[in-house]
Structures are given as structure tokens and as C-alpha cells.
XYZ file of C-alpha atoms in Angstrom:
621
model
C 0.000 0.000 0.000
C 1.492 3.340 -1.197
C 2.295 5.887 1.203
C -0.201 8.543 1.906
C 0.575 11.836 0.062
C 1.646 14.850 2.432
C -0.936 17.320 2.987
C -0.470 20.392 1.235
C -0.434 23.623 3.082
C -2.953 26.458 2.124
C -1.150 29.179 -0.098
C -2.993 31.498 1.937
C -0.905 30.117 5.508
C 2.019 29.664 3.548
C 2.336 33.103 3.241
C 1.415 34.216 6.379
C 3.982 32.325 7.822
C 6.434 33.643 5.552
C 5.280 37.277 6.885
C 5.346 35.887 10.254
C 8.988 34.074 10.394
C 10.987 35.938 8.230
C 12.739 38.850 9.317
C 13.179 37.831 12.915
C 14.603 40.712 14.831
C 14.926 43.278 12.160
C 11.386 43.289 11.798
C 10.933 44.063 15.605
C 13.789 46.823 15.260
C 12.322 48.257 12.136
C 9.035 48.281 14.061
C 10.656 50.068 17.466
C 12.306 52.939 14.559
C 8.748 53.092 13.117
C 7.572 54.324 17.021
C 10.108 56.374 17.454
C 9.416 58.536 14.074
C 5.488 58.727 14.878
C 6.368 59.460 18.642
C 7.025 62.985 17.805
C 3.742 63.173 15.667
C 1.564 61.446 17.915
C 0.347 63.957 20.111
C -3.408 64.028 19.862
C -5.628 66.421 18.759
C -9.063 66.013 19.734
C -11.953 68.200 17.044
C -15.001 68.260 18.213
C -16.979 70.220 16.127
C -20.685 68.266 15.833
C -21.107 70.672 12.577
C -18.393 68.525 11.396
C -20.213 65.601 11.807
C -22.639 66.310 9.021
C -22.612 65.732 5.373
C -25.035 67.395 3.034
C -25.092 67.813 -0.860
C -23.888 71.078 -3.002
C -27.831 71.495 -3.559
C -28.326 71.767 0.013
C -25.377 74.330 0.802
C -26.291 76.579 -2.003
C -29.985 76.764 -0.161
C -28.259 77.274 2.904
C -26.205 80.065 1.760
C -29.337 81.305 -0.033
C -31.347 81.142 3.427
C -28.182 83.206 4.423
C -28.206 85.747 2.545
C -31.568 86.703 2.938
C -32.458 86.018 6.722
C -28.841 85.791 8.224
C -27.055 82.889 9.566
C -29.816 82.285 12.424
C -28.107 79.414 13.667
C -25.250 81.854 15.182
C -28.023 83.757 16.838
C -28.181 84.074 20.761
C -31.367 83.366 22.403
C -32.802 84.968 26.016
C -35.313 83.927 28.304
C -37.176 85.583 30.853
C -39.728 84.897 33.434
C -41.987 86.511 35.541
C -45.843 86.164 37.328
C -47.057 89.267 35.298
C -46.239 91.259 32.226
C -45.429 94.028 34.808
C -42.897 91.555 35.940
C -41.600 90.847 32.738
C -40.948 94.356 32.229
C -39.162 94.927 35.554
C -36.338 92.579 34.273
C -36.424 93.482 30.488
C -36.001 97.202 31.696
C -32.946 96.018 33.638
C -31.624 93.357 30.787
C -32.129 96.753 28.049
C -29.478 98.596 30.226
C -27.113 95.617 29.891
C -27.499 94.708 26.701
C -26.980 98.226 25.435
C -23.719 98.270 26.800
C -22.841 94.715 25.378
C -23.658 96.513 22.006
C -21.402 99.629 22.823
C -18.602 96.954 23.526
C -18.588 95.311 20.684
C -19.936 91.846 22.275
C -23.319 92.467 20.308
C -23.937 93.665 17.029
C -27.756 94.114 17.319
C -30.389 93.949 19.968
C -34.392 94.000 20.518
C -36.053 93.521 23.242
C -39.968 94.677 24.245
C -38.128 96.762 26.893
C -37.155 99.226 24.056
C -40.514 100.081 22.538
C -42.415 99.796 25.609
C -40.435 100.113 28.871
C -41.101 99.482 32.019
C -42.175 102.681 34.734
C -38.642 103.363 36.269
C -36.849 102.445 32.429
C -39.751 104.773 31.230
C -39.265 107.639 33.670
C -35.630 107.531 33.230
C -36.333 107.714 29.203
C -38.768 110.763 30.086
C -36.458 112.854 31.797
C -33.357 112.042 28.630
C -36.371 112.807 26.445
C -36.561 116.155 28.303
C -33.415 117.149 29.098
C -32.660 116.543 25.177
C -35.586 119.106 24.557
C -34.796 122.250 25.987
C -36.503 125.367 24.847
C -33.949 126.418 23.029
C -33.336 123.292 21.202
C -37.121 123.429 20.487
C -37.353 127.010 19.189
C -34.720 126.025 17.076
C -36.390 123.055 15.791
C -39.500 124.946 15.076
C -38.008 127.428 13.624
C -36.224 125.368 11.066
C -39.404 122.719 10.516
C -41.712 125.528 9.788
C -39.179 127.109 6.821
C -38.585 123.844 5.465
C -42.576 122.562 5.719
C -43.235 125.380 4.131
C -41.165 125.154 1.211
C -41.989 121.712 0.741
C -45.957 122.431 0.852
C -46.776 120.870 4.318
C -50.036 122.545 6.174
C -48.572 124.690 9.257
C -50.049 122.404 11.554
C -48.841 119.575 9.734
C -46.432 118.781 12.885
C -48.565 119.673 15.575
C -48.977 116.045 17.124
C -44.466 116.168 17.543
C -44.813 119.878 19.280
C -47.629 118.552 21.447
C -45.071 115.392 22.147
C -42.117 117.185 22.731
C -43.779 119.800 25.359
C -45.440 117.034 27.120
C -44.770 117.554 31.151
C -46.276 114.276 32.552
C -44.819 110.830 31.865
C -47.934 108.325 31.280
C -46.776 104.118 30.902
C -47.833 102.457 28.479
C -48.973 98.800 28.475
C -48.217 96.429 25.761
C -51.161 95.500 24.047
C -51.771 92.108 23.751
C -51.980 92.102 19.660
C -48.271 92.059 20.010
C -47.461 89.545 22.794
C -46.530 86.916 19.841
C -44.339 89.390 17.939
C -42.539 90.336 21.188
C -42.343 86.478 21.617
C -44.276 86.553 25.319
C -46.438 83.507 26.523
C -47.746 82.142 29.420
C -46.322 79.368 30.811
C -47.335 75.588 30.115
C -49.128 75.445 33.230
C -50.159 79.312 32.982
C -48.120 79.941 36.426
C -46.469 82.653 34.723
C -45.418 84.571 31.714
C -42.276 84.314 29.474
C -40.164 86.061 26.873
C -37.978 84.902 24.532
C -35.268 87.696 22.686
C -32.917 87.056 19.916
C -29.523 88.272 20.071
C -26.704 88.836 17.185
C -23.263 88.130 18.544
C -20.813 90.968 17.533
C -17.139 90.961 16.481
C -16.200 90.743 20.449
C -18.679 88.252 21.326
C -17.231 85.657 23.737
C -19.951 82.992 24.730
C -18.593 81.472 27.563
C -18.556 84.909 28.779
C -21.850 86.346 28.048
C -23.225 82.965 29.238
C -20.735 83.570 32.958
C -22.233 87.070 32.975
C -26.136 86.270 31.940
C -27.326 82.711 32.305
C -25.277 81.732 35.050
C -25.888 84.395 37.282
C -29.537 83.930 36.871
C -30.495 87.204 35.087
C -31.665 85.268 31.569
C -32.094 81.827 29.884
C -29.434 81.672 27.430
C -29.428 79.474 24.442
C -26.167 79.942 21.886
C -26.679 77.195 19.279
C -22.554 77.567 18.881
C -21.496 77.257 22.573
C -24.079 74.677 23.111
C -22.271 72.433 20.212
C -18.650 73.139 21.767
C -20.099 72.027 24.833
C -21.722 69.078 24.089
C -18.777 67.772 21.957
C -16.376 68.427 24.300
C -18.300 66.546 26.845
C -18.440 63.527 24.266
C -15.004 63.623 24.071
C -13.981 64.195 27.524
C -16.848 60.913 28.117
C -15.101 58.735 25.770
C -11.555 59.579 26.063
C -12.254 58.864 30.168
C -14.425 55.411 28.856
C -11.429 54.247 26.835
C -8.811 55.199 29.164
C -10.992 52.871 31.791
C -11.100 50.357 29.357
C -7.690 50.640 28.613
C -6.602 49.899 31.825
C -9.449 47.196 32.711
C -7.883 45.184 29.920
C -4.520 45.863 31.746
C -5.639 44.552 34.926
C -7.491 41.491 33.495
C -4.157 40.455 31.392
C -2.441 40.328 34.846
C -4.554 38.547 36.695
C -5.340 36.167 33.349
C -1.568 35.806 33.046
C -0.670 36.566 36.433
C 2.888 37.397 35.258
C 4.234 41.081 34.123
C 6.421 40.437 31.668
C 3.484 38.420 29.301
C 0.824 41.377 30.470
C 3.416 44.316 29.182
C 4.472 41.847 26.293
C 0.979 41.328 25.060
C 0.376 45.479 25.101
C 3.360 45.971 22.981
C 1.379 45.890 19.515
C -1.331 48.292 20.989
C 1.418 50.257 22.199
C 2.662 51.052 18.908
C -1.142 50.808 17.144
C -1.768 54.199 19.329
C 1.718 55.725 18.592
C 1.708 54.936 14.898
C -1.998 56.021 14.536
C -2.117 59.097 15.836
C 1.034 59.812 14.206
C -0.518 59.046 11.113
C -3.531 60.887 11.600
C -1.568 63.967 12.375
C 0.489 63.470 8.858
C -2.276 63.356 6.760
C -4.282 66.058 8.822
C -6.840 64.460 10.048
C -7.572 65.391 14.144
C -8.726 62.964 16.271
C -12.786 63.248 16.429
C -15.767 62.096 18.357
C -15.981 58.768 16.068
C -12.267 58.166 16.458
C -12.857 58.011 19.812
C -15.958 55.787 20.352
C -14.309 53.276 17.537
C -11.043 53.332 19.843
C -12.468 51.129 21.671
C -13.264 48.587 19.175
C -9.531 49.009 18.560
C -7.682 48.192 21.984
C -10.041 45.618 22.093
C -9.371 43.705 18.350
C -5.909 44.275 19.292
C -5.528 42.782 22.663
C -7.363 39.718 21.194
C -4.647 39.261 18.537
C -2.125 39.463 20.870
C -3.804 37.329 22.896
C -3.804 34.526 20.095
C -0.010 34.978 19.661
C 1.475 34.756 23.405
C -1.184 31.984 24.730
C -0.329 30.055 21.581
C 3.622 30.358 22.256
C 3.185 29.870 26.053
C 1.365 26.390 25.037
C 3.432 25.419 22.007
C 6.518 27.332 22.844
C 7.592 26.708 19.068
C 7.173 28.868 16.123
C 6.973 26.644 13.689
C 4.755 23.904 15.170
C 1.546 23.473 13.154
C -0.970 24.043 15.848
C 0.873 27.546 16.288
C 0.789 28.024 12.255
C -3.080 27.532 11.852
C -3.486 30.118 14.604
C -1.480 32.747 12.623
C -3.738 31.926 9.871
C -6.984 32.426 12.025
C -5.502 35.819 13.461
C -4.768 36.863 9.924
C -7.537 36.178 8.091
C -9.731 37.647 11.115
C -8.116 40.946 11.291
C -7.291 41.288 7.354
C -11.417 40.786 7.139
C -11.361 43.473 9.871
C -9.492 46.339 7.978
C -11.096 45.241 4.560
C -14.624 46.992 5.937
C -13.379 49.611 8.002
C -11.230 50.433 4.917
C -13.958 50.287 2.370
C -15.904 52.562 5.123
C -13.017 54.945 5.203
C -14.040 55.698 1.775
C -17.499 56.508 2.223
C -18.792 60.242 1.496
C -20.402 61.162 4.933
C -17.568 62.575 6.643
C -18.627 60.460 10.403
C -18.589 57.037 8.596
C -15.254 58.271 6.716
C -13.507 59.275 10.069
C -14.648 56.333 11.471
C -14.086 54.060 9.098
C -9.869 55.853 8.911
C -9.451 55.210 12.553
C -10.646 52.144 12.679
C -8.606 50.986 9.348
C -5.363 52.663 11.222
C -5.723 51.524 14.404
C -6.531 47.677 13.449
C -3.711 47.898 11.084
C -1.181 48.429 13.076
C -2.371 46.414 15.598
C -2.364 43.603 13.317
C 1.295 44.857 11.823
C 2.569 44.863 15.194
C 1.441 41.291 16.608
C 3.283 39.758 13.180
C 6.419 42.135 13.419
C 6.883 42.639 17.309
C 5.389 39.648 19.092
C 7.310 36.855 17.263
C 10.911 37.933 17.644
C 10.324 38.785 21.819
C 8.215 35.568 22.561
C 10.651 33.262 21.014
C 13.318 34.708 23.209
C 11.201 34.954 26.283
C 9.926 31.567 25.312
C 13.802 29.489 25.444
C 13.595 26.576 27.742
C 15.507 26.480 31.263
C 18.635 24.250 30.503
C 19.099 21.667 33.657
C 22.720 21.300 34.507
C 25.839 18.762 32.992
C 26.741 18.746 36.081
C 26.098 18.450 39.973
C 24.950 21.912 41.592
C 27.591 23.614 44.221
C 24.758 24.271 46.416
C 20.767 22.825 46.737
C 20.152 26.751 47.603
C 19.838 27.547 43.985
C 17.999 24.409 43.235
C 14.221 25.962 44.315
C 14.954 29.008 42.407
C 16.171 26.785 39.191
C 12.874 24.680 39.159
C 11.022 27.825 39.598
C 12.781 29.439 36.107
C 11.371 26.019 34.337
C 7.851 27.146 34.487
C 8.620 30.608 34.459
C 6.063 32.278 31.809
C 3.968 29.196 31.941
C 0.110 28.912 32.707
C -0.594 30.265 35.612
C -1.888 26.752 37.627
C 1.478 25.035 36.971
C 3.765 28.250 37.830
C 2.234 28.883 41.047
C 2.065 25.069 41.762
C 6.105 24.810 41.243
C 6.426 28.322 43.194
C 4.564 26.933 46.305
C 5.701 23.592 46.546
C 8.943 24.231 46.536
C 8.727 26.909 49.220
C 6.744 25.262 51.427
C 6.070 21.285 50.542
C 9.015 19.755 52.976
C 9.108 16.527 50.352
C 12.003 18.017 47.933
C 14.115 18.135 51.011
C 12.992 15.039 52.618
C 13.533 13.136 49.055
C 16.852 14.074 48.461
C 17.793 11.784 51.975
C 16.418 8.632 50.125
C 17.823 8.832 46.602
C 21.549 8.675 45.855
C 22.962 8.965 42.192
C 19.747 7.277 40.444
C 19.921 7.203 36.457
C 16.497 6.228 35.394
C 13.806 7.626 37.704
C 10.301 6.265 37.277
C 7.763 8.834 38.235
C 3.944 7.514 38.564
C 1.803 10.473 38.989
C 4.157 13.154 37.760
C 1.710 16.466 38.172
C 3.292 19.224 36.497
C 6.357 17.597 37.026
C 8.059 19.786 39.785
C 9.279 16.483 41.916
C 11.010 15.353 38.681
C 12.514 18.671 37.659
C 14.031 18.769 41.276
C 15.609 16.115 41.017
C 17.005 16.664 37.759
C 18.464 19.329 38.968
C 19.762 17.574 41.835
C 21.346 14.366 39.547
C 22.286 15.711 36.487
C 23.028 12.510 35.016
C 19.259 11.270 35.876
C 16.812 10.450 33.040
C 12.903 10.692 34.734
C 10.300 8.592 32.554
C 6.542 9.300 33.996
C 2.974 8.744 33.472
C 0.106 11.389 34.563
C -3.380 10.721 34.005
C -4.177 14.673 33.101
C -3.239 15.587 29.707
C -2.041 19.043 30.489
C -0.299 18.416 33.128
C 0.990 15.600 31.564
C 2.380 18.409 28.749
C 3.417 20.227 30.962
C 5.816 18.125 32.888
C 6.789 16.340 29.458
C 7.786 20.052 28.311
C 9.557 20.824 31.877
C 11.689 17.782 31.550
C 12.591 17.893 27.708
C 15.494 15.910 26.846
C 16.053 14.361 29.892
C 13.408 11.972 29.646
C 9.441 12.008 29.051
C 5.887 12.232 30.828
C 3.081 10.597 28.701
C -0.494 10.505 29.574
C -2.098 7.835 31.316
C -2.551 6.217 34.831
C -1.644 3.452 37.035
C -1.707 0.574 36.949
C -0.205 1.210 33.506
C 3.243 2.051 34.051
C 6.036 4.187 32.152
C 8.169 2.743 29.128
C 11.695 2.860 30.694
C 14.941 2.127 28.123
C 16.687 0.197 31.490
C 14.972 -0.895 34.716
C 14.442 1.900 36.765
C 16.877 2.926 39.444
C 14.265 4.284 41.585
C 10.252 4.596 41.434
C 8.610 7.745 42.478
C 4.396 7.689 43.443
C 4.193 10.897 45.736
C 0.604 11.957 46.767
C -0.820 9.323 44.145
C -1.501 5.632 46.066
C -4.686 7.367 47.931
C -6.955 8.001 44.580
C -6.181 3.923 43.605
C -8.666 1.632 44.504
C -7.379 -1.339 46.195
C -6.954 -3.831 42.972
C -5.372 -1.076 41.354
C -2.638 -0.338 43.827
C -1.863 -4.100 44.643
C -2.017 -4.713 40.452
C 0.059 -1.832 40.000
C 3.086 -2.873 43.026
C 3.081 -5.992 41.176
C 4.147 -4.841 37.848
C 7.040 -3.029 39.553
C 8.109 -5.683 41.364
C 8.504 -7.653 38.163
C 10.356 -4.799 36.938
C 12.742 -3.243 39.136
C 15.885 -4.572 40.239
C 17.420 -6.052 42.904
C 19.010 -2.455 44.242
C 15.599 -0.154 42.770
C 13.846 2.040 45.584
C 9.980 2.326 46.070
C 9.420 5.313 47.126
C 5.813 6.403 48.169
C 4.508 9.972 50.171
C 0.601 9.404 50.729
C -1.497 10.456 53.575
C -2.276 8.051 56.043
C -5.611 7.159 57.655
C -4.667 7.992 61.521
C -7.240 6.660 64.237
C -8.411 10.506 64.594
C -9.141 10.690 60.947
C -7.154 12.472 57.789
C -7.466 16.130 59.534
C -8.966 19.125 58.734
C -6.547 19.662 56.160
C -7.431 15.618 54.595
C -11.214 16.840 54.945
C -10.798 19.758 52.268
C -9.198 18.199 49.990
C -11.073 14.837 50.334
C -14.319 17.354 49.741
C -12.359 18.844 46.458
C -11.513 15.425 45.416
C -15.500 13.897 45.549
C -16.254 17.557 44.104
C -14.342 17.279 40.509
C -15.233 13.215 40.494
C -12.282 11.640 42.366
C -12.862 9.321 45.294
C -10.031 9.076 47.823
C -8.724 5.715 49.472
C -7.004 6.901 52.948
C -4.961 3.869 54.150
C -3.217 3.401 57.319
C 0.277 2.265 58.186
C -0.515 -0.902 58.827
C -2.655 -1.291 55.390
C 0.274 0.086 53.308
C 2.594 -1.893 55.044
C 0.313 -5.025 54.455
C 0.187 -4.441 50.878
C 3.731 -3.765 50.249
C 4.711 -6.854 51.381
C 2.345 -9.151 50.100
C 3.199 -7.697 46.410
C 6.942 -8.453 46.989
C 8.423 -5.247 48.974
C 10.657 -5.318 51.434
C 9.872 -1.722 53.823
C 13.334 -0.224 54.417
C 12.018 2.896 56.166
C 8.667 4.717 57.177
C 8.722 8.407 58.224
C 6.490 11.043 58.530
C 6.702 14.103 55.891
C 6.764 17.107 57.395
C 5.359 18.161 60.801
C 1.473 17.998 61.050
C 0.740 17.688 57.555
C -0.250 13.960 58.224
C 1.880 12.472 55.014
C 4.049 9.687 55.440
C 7.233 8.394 53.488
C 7.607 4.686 52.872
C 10.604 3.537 51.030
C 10.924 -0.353 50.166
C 13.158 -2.670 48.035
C 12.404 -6.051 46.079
C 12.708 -8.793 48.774
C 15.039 -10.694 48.018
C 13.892 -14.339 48.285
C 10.742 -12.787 45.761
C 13.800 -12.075 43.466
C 15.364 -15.772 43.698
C 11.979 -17.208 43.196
C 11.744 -14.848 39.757
């Protein structure tokens, strides 16, 4: 039967791992010169103008500056309001609002002004106007007047009393207020109230060369004197609000996703790693949006979200996948490049067609979005690859013996270092505070082939390749990951596979000594007495059995025992506590010879039995 054909890679991921392989470092430096050439462009600058939000057609401009030209631009226009219980009251504070506004006009602030006040004043505004009106008309100034009005009426064929009314106006002693009739109330712009509590009147303003309107809305609506509406300050407030919203939304978000990549990796060196790529996304986007002149604008903003987020995920992708395959060029590792790829390429294919779109909002968003994924995308091919494979090189164990078992903790440590989290802090604690890796090294001498049944994550066995560096360790773990684990902690010098007792470890040469720490309690009793037995056919004459397990005392397993007898029934694992005596029972009836049984540690309630072949069971063999 012919061999089967290889399977052909996808021209698609063959290029993508061209893009993500070649290069190596050069990439990552061409990348860090990249940042530092947008760093000096990449200040932001934040526009928002709503107006500049909008998009209309040349048809609807040239009605606009039609509209213009004929009414004025009434969207610059400043809008009062005032309230009051009667007209009377109404005219009380549009006598004192006249006074103000007049000056406002003399200043520059305002270019034109009309309010009710100035036809048809209030008593004191309309006494004060009475005695300007008088003082203005002296008698001489009147003589005058007459004189001059009569010459010229009569030239021009007016009656002699043609003016009478004006003489009768100008000589008149007694000031008499006038109310405003109520034909004009809508032309003034004065209602009643919705619920007719009151009365209110609305005045329209034109800002002049001068006008400020944070300003006249400090010196007017704040202080209570008038309602002030300016359509232009209300738009600069309201965007800058936005903005100020969503710049403080995505700096939260920002660092949320900062805080949940440390405690998902639990380890600052992947957490700061992972941020590199949006690191430079931010740099090199606002750098480019600065070149080409384009501010940063309300949509920028809200789609900056979308941004940090995309971009965390790819980086995401990239370290988890190195942290699990730790190889760049393993296949699992290759078909996630492709997945990241074709996901973000997708990505900036419709925020780049959007980019193009003739609304100005979709078009800013769409350029944002385009840079911002991008370079995101650009910097988890170009930056991530080159820093994980060198954070990502395996611990080397020693060619030779340590000088001191001080350094050995710390060395076992730096074998899971940038590892999931469950297996890092697993090595971290046990060897600061399990007393076995101390208690362990008393049993074992110079073995070469260790046999480790129940390997975990493989700390016991990294220890002690570290301790022996001419030791080989050979294991079996039911749990697949830890079983990868381990098998990836001890490398060369040996191999964990999956499975579990009573299957045992293939071993090139009968093992020197047989490891089953914390493992004899979750096998049943045909299990355990099945799996002594294939030892004992195994080992030699000179092999240690060495077993840590917690005993069943006559006070029970402890509080301690109880917890983790709880945990054990809660993921589906029933616990066998045994006592000495049981153990010891077993042991020998299988073929062992006990050498030595000690407690490990001091209350912890864990016992050490180390045993041998007998020897008459190895004459019988």
C-alpha cells in the first residue's frame, strides 16, 4: 500500500507564515524605529466640532447660503429667556436686561439687539427715558427746531399744523406708561407658561465681532439674570463633553484590559508583552492621523475602543499560543497565525472600504478604525514573534552536579517561568513550602532512570534533575495538560506521557528508583496491589519504592485531609485513605521489602515509605 501523500499547506498560511517568520529581529527593530518617528507626531488632537459631523449635498449648501443671505445665519443667533408672574414683571427685568445689553452693544460683544423693553419700557426704564427725552428738549433746542421745521414745511408744501402732534409730544410735562397690548405679545415672543403659572419672553440676540460665549453665558445665564441658548457654545459644549466621556471610557477600558491580562496571566512580563502591539497601534496612529491632517474626532474616539479591544485579542492569540506550544513553527501555532490573519485582514477590509465613504462620520470612522486595526495587526506579526521566542527558550538543567541545593528551588522555579498560571504557582509553592524536595533528596543517591507515577506538572522530577544531572525521569500522569506540561519541563532528559496506574512508564533500562508521591490514595485497592506488582517484576534487585501518601490515623485524615477529600469527591475523584498498617500489608504481600517509614513534614499527616524487592521474591523470579 502506497504511502499517503503529504498534505499540502494552504497558499494562503504559507504566506502568512512567511510574513510571520521571516525577518526575525529586524522586523521588531524596524518596528521600534517606526515608534520612534510617529512618537514625535503622535500627540493628539481632539476636534469636536458636531457641525463637522454632518454631510449634506452642493444642492443643500447653495440653499443654505441662499437662506443666508436673505435672513442671516440664524443658527449663530443668541437666544434669552425671561420669566416673571405678570407682564409688569416681565418688564421689571427686560427694563434692567435693556441697560445691559446696550452696553454689550457699545462693547462690541453684540452687534444688534431688541427687546420689548425698548418700545415699551417698564415705569422706572420709562421715567428715566422721560427725563433724557426732556433734558434733550430744551426750549432752546425746540425754538430752534420749530423754527427750522416751519421754513422747510413750508417750502416743501406741508399745512402749518402739519407737525402739531411732535410739538404737542415734545412739550409734554407728565410721563404716562404704556402697556403692551396684547396684539403684540406673539411678535414680542411673550407667553404664558405651560401650566399658565407665569409669563415668558424669549429675545434674539446677534453676537458681535467681540462676542465671547462662555462669557456672556458667565455674565447672563449663570448668574440667573436670563435663559441663554447659543446654538454655537451649546455644540462646543456638548462635543467636548463627548469627548472628555469617551476619552475617560477608553482610558478605563484601557486599563481594565490591563488589569485582566495580569490577573489572566498573572505574570508582568506576558501582560506588558501582550500590550506591545497596541502600544505602537496608538503611537503609529495618531502619528498618522496627524500626517495626513486628520484630528482625532468624536468617532475616532468611540471606535477606539473597538480598537484596543481587536488588538488585545490578537495578541492574545499569539502569546497563549507560544506559552502552550513554545515553538514557532509547530503546526498548531501556524493555523493560529492563519486564524488571526484572516480575522483581522477581514477586519481592515470593511473599516477600509468605510473609510471611503462620502459622509464625513462614517469616513472618520471608518480611517481610525482601518489605522488603528492595522497596526495592531502589523505589530502582533512584526513585534510579538521575535520577543516571545526569546522569552519563550527553555531552562537548561545542569551537565553537572549543583555547588549548592540553595539555587535548586529558584532553578525549578525558572522552568515554568512564563507558563500557565496553575502550573507556575504550583512549582512556586511547593517548593517553598512542601518539605518533600528536602525530605527526598535523603532517600535517593545517584539514580539514572527515575520512574515517576503520577508526575503532576512535574516539579518532583525537575528537582531532582536538577539535583542528579546525570538522571533520566520517565513518567505517566493521568491529566493531559499536566501531563504536557511536565513532558515540556523535563525535555530531553526523559518524558511524561499521559495515562494512569496501573499502567506504568516505558523505561529504556529498569528503573533505578520509582517515584508515586501523593498518588496511592486516589487507587482503589486492585489497582494499587495490580500496580506494586508490575514493579516488582520490573525493578531490580538495588531499585527504591518510594511512596509519600497520607495516612488514615485513628483521629481521621485532619482538617486539612477533609478539604481536599471534599475537592476530590467535588471534581469526580474518590479518595482511598490507608493506614500504616494497610500500606505496610500491601507492600509486602506484592513483593516489597519496607526499608524505612517516616512522617513528611510536621502535622501535615503524610508519610514516606521507602521499600526494596525482597530478596527471596527475586530468587523465586
Amino acid at each position: 500500500m502506497p504511502p499517503a501523500r503529504r498534505q499540502r499547506r494552504l497558499p494562503v498560511q504559507v504566506v502568512v507564515n512567511r510574513l510571520f517568520l521571516a525577518g526575525g529581529k529586524k522586523k521588531a527593530y524596524a518596528a521600534l524605529a517606526l515608534t520612534l518617528f510617529m512618537v514625535y507626531f503622535a500627540k493628539p488632537e481632539f476636534h469636536v466640532d458636531l457641525k463637522a459631523m454632518n454631510t449634506i449635498t452642493e444642492e443643500t449648501k447653495a440653499a443654505e447660503a441662499l437662506v443666508t443671505s436673505v435672513w442671516g445665519n440664524v443658527f449663530t443667533r443668541i437666544f434669552l429667556a425671561v420669566e416673571g408672574e405678570s407682564i409688569e414683571d416681565l418688564r421689571k427685568t427686560g427694563d434692567r436686561l435693556a441697560g445691559l445689553l446696550e452696553r454689550e452693544v457699545a462693547s462690541g460683544t453684540l452687534s444688534s439687539v431688541f427687546i420689548p423693553s425698548m418700545i415699551f419700557p417698564g415705569e422706572e426704564r420709562g421715567k428715566e427715558n422721560f427725563r433724557a427725552w426732556k433734558a434733550f428738549w430744551n426750549r432752546k433746542r425746540v425754538a430752534q427746531f420749530k423754527k427750522s421745521m416751519d421754513a422747510a414745511s413750508s417750502d416743501l408744501g406741508f399745512a402749518p399744523n402739519a407737525f402739531a402732534p411732535f410739538y404737542s409730544a415734545i412739550n409734554t410735562r407728565n410721563y404716562d406708561t404704556k402697556d403692551i397690548p396684547e396684539a403684540f405679545f406673539a411678535l414680542f415672543g411673550i407667553a404664558r407658561n405651560r401650566d399658565g403659572s407665569g409669563w415668558v419672553q424669549f429675545s434674539t440676540l446677534t453676537p458681535g465681532a467681540n462676542y465671547d460665549g462662555e462669557a456672556f453665558y458667565a455674565s447672563y445665564g449663570a448668574k440667573g439674570i436670563a435663559r441663554v441658548f447659543d446654538p454655537n457654545l451649546f455644540s462646543e459644549r456638548l462635543g467636548r463633553y463627548l469627548s472628555s466621556t469617551f476619552q475617560k471610557m477608553a482610558l478605563i477600558i484601557g486599563l481594565s484590559a490591563v488589569i485582566l491580562l495580569f490577573l489572566f496571566f498573572m505574570d508582568i512580563k506576558l501582560t506588558l508583552i501582550t500590550l506591545l502591539p497596541i502600544i505602537f497601534s496608538l503611537i503609529c496612529t495618531l502619528g498618522t492621523l496627524k500626517l495626513v491632517g486628520h484630528p482625532l474626532d468624536i468617532p475616532g474616539l468611540m471606535l477606539s475602543i473597538v480598537v484596543i479591544g481587536m488588538g488585545i485579542d490578537y495578541s492574545i492569540f499569539f502569546v497563549r499560543s507560544y506559552q502552550r506550544y513554545a515553538c514557532e513553527n509547530s503546526e498548531p501555532l501556524g493555523l493560529i497565525r492563519l486564524t488571526v490573519f484572516m480575522a483581522g485582514a477581514s477586519t481592515i477590509i470593511g473599516f477600509g472600504t468605510l473609510s471611503l465613504a462620502d459622509h464625513s462620520m462614517l469616513k472618520s470612522a471608518g480611517l481610525t478604525s482601518f489605522l488603528g486595526i492595522s497596526y495592531s495587526l502589523i505589530g502582533a506579526f512584526v513585534i510579538l514573534p521575535p520577543v516571545l521566542e526569546t522569552l519563550f527558550v527553555p531552562a537548561q538543567f545542569p551537565d553537572r552536579a549543583r555547588t549548592g541545593a540553595g539555587k535548586i528551588p529558584a532553578n525549578v522555579v525558572k522552568k515554568y517561568r512564563h507558563l500557565e498560571v496553575s502550573p507556575r504557582l504550583s512549582a512556586r509553592f511547593r517548593t517553598s513550602f512542601d518539605p518533600m524536595f528536602v525530605e527526598l533528596q535523603h532517600f535517593l543517591k545517584t539514580p539514572g532512570i527515575i520512574m515517576d507515577i503520577g508526575s503532576g506538572y512535574g516539579v518532583p522530577a525537575a528537582w531532582l534533575l536538577e539535583l542528579f544531572p546525570e538522571s533520566r525521569v520517565f513518567g505517566i500522569e493521568p491529566g493531559y495538560e499536566k501531563a504536557r506540561i511536565s513532558n515540556r519541563v523535563v525535555g530531553d532528559r526523559g518524558s511524561i506521557i499521559q495515562g494512569s496506574a496501573p499502567d506504568l512508564p516505558v523505561v529504556p533500562d529498569p528503573a533505578d528508583a520509582v517515584l508515586m508521591i501523593d498518588v496511592i490514595q486516589y487507587l482503589a485497592d486492585d489497582q494499587l496491589k495490580l500496580t506494586l506488582e508490575r514493579l516488582c517484576r520490573q525493578l531490580g534487585n538495588e531499585s527504591l519504592l518510594i511512596i509519600r501518601t497520607k495516612v488514615c490515623l485513628e483521629k481521621g485524615i485532619g482538617l486539612p485531609g477533609l478539604f481536599k477529600n471534599i475537592g476530590s469527591r467535588a471534581f469526580g475523584t474518590k479518595p482511598h485513605y490507608r493506614s500504616v498498617h494497610e500500606i505496610r500489608t500491601t507492600l509486602i504481600e506484592t513483593g516489597f521489602e519496607i526499608q524505612t517509614v517516616e512522617p513528611s513534614g510536621k502535622g501535615r499527616g503524610k508519610t514516606w515509605f521507602v521499600a526494596q524487592i525482597r530478596r527471596n521474591r527475586i530468587n523465586m523470579s
